[in-house]
Coordinates of C-alpha atoms and ligand atoms in Angstrom, one line a residue:
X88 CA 31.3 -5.6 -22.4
X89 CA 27.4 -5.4 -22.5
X90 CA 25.7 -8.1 -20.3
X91 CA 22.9 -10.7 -22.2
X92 CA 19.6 -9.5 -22.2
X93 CA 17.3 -12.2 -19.5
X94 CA 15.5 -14.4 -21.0
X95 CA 11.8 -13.6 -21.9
X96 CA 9.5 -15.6 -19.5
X97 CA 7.0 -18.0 -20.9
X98 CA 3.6 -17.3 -19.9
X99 CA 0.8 -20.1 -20.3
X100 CA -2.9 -19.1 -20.4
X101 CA -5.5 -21.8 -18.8
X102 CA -8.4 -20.7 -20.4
X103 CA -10.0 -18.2 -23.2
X104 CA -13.4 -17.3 -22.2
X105 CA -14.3 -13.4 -21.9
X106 CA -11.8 -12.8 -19.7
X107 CA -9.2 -15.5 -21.5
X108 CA -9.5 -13.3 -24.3
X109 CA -9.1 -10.0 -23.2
X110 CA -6.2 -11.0 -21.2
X111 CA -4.5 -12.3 -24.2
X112 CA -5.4 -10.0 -26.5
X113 CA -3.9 -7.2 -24.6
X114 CA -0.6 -9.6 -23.4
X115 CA 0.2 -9.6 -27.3
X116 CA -1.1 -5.9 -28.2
X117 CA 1.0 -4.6 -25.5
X118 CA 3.8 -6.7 -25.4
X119 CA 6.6 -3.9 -25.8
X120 CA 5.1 -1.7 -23.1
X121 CA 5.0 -4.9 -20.4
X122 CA 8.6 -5.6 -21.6
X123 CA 9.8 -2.3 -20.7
X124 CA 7.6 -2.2 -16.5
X125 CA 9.2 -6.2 -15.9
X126 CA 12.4 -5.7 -17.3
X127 CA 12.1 -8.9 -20.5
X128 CA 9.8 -10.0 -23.0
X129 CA 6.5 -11.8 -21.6
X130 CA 6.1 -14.4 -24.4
X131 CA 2.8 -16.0 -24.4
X132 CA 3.5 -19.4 -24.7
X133 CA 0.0 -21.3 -25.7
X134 CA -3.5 -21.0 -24.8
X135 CA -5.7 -23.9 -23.2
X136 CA -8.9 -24.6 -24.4
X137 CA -11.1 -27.4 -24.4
X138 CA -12.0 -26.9 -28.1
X139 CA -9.8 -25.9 -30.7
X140 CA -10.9 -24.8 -34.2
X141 CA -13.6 -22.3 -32.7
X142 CA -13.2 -18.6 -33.7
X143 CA -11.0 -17.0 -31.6
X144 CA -10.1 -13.1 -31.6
X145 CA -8.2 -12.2 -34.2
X146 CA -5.1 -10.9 -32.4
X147 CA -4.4 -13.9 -31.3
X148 CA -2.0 -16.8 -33.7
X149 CA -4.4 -19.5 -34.1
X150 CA -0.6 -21.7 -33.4
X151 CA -1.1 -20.6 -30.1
X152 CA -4.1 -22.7 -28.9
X153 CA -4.0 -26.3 -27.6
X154 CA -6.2 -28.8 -25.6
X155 CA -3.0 -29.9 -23.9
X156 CA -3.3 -27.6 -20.5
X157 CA -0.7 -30.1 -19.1
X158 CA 1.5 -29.7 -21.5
X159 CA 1.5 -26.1 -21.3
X160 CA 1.7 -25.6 -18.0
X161 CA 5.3 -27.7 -17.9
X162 CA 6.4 -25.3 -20.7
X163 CA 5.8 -22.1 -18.6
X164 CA 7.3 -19.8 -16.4
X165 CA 4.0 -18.3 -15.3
X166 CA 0.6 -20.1 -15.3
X167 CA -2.5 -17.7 -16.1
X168 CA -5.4 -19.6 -14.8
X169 CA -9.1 -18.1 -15.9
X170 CA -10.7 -21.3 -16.5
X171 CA -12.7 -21.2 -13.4
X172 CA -14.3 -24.1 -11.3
X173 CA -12.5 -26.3 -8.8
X174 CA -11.4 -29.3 -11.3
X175 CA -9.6 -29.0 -13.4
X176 CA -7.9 -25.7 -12.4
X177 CA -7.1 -26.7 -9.1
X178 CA -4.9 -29.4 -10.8
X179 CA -2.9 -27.5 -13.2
X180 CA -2.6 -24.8 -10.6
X181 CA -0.5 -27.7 -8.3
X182 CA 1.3 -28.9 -11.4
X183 CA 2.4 -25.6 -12.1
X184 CA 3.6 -24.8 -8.3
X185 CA 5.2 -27.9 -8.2
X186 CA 6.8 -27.6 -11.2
X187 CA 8.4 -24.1 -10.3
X188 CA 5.7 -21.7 -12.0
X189 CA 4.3 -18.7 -10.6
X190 CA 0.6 -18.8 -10.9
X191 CA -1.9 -16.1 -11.5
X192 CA -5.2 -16.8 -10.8
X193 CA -9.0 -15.0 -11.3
X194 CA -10.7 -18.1 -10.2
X195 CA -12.7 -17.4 -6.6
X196 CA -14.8 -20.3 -6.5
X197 CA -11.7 -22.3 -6.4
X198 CA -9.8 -20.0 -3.9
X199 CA -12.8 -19.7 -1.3
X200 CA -13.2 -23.5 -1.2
X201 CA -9.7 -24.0 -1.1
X202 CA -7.0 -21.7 -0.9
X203 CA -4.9 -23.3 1.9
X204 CA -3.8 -26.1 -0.7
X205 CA -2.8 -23.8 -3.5
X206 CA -1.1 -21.4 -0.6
X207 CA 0.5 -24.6 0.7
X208 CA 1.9 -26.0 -2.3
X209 CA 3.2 -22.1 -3.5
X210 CA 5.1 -22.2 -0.2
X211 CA 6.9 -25.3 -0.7
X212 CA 7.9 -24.4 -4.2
X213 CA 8.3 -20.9 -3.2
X214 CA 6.6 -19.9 -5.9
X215 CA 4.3 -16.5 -6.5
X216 CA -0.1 -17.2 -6.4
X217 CA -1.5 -14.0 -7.0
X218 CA -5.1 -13.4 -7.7
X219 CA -6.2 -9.9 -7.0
X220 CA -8.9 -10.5 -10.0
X221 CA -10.7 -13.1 -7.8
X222 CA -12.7 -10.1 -5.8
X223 CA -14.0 -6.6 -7.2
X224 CA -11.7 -7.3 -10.7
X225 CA -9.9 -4.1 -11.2
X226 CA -10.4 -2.5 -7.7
X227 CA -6.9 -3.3 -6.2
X228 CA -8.0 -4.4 -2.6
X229 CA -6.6 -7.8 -1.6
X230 CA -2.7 -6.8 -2.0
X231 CA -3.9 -3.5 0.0
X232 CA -4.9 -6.3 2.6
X233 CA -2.6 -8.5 2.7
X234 CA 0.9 -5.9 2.1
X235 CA -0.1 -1.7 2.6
X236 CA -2.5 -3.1 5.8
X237 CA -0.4 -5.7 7.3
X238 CA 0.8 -4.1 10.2
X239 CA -2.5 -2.9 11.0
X240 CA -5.3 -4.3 12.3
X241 CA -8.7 -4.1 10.5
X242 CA -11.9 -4.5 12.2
X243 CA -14.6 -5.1 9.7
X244 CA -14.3 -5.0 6.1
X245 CA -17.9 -4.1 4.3
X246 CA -17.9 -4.7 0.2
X247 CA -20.2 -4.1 -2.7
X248 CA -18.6 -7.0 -4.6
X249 CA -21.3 -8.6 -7.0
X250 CA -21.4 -5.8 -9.8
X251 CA -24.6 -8.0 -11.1
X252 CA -27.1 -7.7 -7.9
X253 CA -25.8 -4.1 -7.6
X254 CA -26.7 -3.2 -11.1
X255 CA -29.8 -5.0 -10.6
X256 CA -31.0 -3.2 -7.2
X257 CA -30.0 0.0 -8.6
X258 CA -32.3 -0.4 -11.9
X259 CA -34.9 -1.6 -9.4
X260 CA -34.3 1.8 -6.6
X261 CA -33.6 4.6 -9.4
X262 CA -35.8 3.5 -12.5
X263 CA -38.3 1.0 -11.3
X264 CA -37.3 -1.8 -13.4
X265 CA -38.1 -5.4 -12.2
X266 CA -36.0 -7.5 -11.5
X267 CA -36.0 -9.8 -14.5
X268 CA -35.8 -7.1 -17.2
X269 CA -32.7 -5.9 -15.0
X270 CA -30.5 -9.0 -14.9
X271 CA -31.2 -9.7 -18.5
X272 CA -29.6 -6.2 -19.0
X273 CA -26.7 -7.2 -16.8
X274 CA -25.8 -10.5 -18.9
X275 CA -26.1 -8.4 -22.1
X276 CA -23.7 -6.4 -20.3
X277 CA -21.3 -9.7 -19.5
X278 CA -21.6 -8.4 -15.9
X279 CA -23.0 -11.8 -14.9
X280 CA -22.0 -15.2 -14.2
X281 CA -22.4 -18.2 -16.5
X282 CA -25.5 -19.2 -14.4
X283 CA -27.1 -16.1 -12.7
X284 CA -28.0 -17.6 -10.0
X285 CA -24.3 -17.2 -8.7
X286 CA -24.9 -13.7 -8.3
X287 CA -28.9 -13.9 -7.6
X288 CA -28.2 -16.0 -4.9
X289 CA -25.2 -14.6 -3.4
X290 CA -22.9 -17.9 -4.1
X291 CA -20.4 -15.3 -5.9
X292 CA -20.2 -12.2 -3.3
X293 CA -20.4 -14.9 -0.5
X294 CA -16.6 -16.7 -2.1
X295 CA -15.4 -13.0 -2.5
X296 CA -16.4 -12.7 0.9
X297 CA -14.5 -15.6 2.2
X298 CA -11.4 -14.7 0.6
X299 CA -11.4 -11.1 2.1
X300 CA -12.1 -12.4 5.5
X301 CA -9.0 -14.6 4.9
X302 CA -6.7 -11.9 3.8
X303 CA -8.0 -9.0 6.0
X304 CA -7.9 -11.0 9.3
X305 CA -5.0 -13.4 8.8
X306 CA -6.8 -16.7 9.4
X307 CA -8.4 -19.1 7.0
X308 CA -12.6 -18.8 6.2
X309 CA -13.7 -20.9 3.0
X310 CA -17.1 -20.1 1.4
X311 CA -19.1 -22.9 3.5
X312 CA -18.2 -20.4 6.7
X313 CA -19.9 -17.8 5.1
X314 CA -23.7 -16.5 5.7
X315 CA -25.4 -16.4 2.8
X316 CA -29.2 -14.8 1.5
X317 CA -29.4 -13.8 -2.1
X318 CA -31.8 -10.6 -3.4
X319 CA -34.8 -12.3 -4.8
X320 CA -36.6 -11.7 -1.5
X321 CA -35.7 -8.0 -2.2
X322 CA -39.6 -6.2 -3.6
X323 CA -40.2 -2.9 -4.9
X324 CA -41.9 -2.5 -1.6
X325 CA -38.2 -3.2 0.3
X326 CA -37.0 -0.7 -1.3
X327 CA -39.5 2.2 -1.4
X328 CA -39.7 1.6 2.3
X329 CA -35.7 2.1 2.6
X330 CA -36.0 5.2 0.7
X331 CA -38.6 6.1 3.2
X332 CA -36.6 5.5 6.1
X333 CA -33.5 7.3 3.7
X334 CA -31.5 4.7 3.2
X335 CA -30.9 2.7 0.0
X336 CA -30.9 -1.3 -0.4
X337 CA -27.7 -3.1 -1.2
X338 CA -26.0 -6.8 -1.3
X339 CA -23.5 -6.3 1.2
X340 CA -20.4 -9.1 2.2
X341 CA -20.2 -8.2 5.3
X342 CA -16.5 -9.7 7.6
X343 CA -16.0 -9.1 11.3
X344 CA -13.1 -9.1 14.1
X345 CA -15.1 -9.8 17.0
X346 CA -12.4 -9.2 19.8
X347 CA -15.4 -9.4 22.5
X348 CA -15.4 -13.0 22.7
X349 CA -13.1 -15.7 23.8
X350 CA -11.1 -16.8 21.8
X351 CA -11.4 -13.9 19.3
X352 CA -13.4 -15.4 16.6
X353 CA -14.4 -13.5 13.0
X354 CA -17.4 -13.6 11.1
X355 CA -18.0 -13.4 7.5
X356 CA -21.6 -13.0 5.9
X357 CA -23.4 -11.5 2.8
X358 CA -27.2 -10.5 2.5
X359 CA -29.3 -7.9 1.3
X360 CA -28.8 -4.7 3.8
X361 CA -30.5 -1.2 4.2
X362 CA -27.6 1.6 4.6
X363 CA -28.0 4.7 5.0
X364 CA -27.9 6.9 1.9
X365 CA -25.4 9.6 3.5
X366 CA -23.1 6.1 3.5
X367 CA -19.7 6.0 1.1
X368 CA -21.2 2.4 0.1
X369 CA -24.7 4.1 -0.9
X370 CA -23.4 6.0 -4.1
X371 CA -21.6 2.4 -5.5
X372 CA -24.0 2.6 -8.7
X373 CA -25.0 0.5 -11.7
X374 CA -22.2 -2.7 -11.7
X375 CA -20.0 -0.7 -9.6
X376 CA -18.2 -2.4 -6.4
X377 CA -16.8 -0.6 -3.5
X378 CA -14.8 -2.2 -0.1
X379 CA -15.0 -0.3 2.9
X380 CA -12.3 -1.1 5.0
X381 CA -11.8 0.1 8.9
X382 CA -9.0 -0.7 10.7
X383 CA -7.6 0.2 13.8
X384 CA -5.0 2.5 13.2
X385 CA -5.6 3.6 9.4
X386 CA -9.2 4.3 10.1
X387 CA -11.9 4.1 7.2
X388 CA -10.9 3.2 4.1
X389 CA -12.9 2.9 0.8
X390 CA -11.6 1.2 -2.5
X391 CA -13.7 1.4 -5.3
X392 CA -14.3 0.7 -9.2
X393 CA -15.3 -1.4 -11.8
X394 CA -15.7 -4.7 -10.6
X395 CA -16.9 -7.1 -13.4
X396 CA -16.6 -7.5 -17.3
X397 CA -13.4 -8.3 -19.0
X398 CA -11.1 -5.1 -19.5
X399 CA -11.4 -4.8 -15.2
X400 CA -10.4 -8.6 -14.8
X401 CA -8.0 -8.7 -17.6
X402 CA -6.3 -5.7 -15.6
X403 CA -5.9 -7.2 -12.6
X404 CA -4.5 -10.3 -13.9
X405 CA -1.9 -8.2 -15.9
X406 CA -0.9 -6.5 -12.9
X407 CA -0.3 -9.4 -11.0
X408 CA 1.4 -10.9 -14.3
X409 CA 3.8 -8.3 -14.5
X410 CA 4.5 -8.4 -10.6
X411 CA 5.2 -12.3 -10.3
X412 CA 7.3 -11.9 -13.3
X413 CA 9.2 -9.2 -12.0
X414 CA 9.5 -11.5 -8.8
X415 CA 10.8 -14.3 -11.0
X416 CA 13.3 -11.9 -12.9
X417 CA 14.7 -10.6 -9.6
X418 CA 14.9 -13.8 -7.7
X419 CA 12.4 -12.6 -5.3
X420 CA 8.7 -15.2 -5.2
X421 CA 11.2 -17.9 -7.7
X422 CA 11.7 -21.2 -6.3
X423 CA 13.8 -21.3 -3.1
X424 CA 14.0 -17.7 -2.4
X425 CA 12.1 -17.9 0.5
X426 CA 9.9 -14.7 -1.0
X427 CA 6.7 -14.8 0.5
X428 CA 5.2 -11.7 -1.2
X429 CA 2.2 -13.2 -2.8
X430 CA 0.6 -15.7 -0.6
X431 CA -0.1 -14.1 2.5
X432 CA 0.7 -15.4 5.6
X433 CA 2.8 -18.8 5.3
X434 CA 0.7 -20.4 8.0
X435 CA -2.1 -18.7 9.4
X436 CA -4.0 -19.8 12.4
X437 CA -7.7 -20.6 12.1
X438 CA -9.2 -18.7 14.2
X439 CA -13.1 -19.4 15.1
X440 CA -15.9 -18.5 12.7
X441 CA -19.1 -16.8 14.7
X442 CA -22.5 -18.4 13.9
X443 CA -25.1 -15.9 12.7
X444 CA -27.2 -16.1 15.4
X445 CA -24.4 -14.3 17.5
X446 CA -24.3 -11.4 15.0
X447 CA -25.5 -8.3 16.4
X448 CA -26.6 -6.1 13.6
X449 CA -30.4 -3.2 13.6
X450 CA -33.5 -4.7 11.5
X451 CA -35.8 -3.2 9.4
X452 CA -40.0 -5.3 9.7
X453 CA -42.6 -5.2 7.6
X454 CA -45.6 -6.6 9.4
X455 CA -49.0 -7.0 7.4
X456 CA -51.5 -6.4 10.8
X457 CA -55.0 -5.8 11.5
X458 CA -56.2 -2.1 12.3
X459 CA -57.2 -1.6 15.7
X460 CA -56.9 -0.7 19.0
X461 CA -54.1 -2.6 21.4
X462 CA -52.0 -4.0 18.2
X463 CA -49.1 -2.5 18.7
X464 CA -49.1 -3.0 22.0
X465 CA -49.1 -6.6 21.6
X466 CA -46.1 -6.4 19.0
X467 CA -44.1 -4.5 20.8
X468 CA -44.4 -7.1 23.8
X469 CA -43.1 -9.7 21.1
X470 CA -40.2 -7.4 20.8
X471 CA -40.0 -7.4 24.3
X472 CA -40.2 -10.8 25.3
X473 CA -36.8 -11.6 23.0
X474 CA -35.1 -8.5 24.5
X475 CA -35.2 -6.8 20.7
X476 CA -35.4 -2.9 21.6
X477 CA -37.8 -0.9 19.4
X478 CA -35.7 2.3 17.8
X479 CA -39.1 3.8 15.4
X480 CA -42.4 2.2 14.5
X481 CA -44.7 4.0 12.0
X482 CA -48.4 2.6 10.6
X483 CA -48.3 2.7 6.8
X484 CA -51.8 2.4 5.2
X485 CA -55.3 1.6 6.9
X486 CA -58.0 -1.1 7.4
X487 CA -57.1 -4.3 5.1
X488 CA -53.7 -2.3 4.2
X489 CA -52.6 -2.2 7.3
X490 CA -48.9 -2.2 7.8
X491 CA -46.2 -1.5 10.7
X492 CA -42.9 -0.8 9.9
X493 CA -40.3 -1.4 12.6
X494 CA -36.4 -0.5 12.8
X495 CA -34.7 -2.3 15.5
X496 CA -31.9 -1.3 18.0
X497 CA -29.0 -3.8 17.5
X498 CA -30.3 -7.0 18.8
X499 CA -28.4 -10.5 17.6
X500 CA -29.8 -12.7 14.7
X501 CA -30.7 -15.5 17.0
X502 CA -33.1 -13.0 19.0
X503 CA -34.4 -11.2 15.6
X504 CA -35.5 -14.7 14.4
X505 CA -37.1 -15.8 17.7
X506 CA -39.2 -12.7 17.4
X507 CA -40.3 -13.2 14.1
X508 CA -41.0 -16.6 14.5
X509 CA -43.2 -15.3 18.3
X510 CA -44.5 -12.4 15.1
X511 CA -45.8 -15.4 12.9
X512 CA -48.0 -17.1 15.5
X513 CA -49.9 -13.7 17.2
X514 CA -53.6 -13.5 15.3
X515 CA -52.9 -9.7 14.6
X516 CA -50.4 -10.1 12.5
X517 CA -51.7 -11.7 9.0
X518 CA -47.9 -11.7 7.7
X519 CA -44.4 -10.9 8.3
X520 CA -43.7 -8.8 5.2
X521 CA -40.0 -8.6 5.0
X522 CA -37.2 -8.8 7.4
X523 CA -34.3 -6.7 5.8
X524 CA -31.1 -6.0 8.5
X525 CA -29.8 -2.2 8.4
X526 CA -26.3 -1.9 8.8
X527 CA -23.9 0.8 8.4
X528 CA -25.5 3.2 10.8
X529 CA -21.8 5.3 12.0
X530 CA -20.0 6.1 8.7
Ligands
HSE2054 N1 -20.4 -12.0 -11.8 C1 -19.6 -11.1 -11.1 C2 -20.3 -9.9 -10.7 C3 -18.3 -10.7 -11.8 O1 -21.4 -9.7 -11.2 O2 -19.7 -9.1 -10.0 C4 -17.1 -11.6 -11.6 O3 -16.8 -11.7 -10.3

């Protein structure tokens, strides 16, 4: 007697942009290969597109596409969503939950602004969301957070998660390019968001950020929690002067524990950050991204890889593709199992989200300052007067040129900016050049 073979699983794609594309193109290319890791056929059921009739890759049966995402969704065992945005993804993810799908998302904006509805509605339908594409694509770190570190405790997680500003600052520290010329390369690379200025600005490391926070500390941060400066403040001059002090410049998403209040609150921010160039973080080149993990009992971890473009994200969404249909095939993460593999915690608390002002982090100043006698004196009082401890100050150039470089002991944000404000209004100092924090100082 020879049991039936299961059924193949329907799989409905929301969406066939770059990464749309790639996804589906490989789900069809290598259909027999992801039949033999999940144990049945992945059929892919239809595409969803706003437009049909535009040219589509050639792999791909032009039978497949539709504008009826609803439609599609009801029809499938497993929802692919890469559309992107809040509406109307957020939508068709419910309507797939609801309807007993398992959902695989890349879509970060969406999960940083609100991921405690989608993790919600996947609970009561007991239903698989998985979206380890949403951060660093292909880098597997979230299911390290939320599964292989659950039992531990992590500290601080430190990432390199916008491949675009990366591969910009690195054009700008190793080659001189400006800053321009260097995201134009990056969109000819595809590295970049539909509008830059959700890289430039931080708005993209700053939702990665949120969802990392969420996962590595158990708790709930959306991107409106999150501390956010972009890199156009960044110069040439920022730079050479981190070089001088040997450390490079990076866009860092930066998530704390801080276990020295009470309650115990967390913090989550991303900025433009001097670390040192001995730093694991410091060799992350070109489009690169790396997350630096520590953690109580497992110590320092660092996960790192390609982190934008389509192959990357198309591999982390297969991954999770052929995990959630695994899930389904075995019972495990389908409706009513109670399997809550891939949503993290069913109900995490929320714990308390630290303002910047009580982050405690070192500073790197650039002060533009006449050239005499007693001027140092009366910046280093400035320092003083806020309690911000001098670690190095060195004079760069003379006369009209004039310039002091300071690096800071740790001092919090709310005291850095009272000085520099108290920095603005002395007459010997004609400008505060740059303010650029340094962080990273013990790996
Ligand atoms: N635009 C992003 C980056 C890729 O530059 O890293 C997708 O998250």
């Amino acid at each position: 007697m020879s049991l039936a073979a299961p059924r193949a699983l329907r799989v409905g794609l929301l969406g066939c942009g770059v990464v749309g594309s790639e996804v589906a193109r490989r789900l069809v290319e290598n259909t027999d290969e992801l039949a033999e890791r999940v144990g049945t056929r992945l059929e892919l059921a239809g595409i969803a597109v706003r437009r049909t009739g535009r040219t589509r890759p050639q792999a791909l049966d032009p039978g497949l596409f539709t504008t009826d995402a609803p439609g599609l969704v009801k029809r499938s065992d497993v929802v692919i969503e890469v559309i992107g945005g809040i509406e109307p993804a957020r939508g068709l993810i419910l309507t797939a939950l609801e309807g007993g799908a398992s959902v695989v998302t890349a879509n970060k904006t969406l999960l940083a602004e609100d991921a405690g509805t989608l993790v919600d509605a996947a609970t009561t339908a007991g239903c698989d969301l998985y979206f380890e594409a949403a951060v660093a694509a292909a880098v597997p770190i979230l299911r390290p957070l939320r599964e292989s570190l659950a039992g531990d405790r992590v500290l601080r997680v430190t990432g390199i998660v916008n491949g675009t500003t990366n591969f910009i600052l690195d054009k700008m520290s190793t080659e001189g390019t400006g800053f321009a010329t260097a995201l134009q390369e990056a969109q000819a690379h595809g590295y970049a968001e539909a509008d830059p200025t959700a890289d430039v600005e931080g708005h993209d490391a700053a939702a990665k950020a949120a969802i990392l926070a969420s996962l590595a500390f158990h708790t709930r941060v959306v991107a409106g929690d999150v501390h956010r400066e972009g890199i156009r403040e960044v110069s040439t001059a920022v730079i050479t002067s981190a070089t001088q002090i040997g450390h490079v410049v990076k866009l860092l998403a930066v998530c704390e524990r801080h276990d020295d209040v009470d309650p115990a609150a967390v913090s989550a921010r991303v900025h433009p950050a001097m670390i040192p160039a001995g730093h694991p973080l410091a060799s992350v080149r070109g489009a690169y991204n790396a997350v630096f993990v520590e953690a109580e009992a497992a110590g320092r971890l660092m996960f790192y890889g390609p982190g934008a473009g389509a192959a990357p994200t198309a591999s982390a969404v297969l991954g999770d593709l052929v995990t959630v249909a695994r899930h389904r095939l075995h019972g495990a993460g389908s409706r009513g199992s109670g399997h809550n593999d891939g949503r993290g915690d069913p109900a995490p608390p929320r714990l308390a989200i630290l303002p910047i002002g009580a982050i405690v982090t070192r500073y790197h100043i650039a002060l533009a300052v006449a050239d005499r006698a007693g001027v140092l004196a009366v910046v280093a009082q400035e320092f003083a007067r806020h309690d911000v401890s001098i670690e190095t100050v060195r004079q760069e150039g003379r006369g009209t040129d004039a310039q002091l470089v300071v690096v800071t002991h740790r001092a919090t944000d709310a005291a850095l900016a009272a000085t520099v404000a108290g920095l603005r209004r002395i007459d010997v100092v004609r400008e505060v050049s740059s303010v650029v924090r340094v962080e990273a100082e013990d790996a």
